[in-house]
Amino acid sequence: AITNNEFTYDRVKNISDWILNRVDLRPKIAIVCGSGLGGLGERVQDARIFPYEEIPDFPRSTVVGHKGNLIIGKLNHIPVICMQGRFHSYEGYSNALCTLPMKVFKLMGVQTVLLTCAAGGLNQSFKVGDIMLIKDHVAPLLWTLQNPLIGHNDERFGPRFPACNKIYKKNLRDVFHGIAEKKQIELQEGVYSSFGGPCYETVTELRALLQMGVDAVGMSTANEALVASYCGMNVLAIALITNKAVIDYDSENFPFHEEVIETANRRASDLQELVIDFVSKIN
Ligand code: HPA
């Protein structure tokens, strides 16, 4: 399905109820683990794990580095729901389907969504391994009929015409900056852009994005952030800079998935510590 018409309130409610009927915890925080960042899921205690294929109407994860589990449990004693692996356009899923979990979270009572992703660093002052808070996005797919909000609008999720100038909540970013400062972990903040993938970007595409003020580029997150915000949930999004975007026509460098996963693995523990402290702080 291209539009969200298929994912009616009742159908989303059915998924939400299916999950809630199987657990006692009522998490107010949801975390989406990006490429190579699924290790956070392993740190969830008293975990109840639902492989995506067991959940009614859920798509499946098909990407190497993405596991495909919905995990409900506790991080530092705080109830959380964690997606170990997410859904991407390049897997053949519409954005409406990619963002279905956000609507499920909404009906489960989640108030804050923490999105993580791997991204290529476009900002020339960024280093591989940097952690960047997303403050805004440029997402060309969302300018098209691939916008996940197209179709019948059910006001129980959100408004027909949602504003998009405050998707990534400043107060949450401020809290996260405070935590990073205390841990002496350097933190960047900037604009994220995503295309649908699975190919990486051309040099000219990247140069155009740089001119637009984009700092990092990926293949996810903006669609989820949009729908979570539309549903009235607070969004914090973190991009891990796993590689440098190549903006020199003659460069012999190129991005590749193994490097993305390798960098993510190397930076996973810092990112996990930040997320766990953040969850404790906002609870
Ligand atoms: N481009 C798009 N997506 C990505 C990249 C990139 O350079 N790195 C990790 N995900």
PDB file of N, CA and C in Angstrom, residues 72 146 148:
ATOM      1  N   ILE A  72      10.311  -5.588  24.747  1.00  0.00           N
ATOM      2  CA  ILE A  72       9.739  -4.786  25.828  1.00  0.00           C
ATOM      3  C   ILE A  72      10.377  -5.234  27.135  1.00  0.00           C
ATOM      4  N   GLN A 146       4.951   9.365  -1.618  1.00  0.00           N
ATOM      5  CA  GLN A 146       5.474   8.474  -0.572  1.00  0.00           C
ATOM      6  C   GLN A 146       5.372   9.106   0.820  1.00  0.00           C
ATOM      7  N   PRO A 148       4.003   9.432   4.187  1.00  0.00           N
ATOM      8  CA  PRO A 148       3.191   8.428   4.892  1.00  0.00           C
ATOM      9  C   PRO A 148       1.862   8.966   5.427  1.00  0.00           C
TER      10      PRO A 148
END
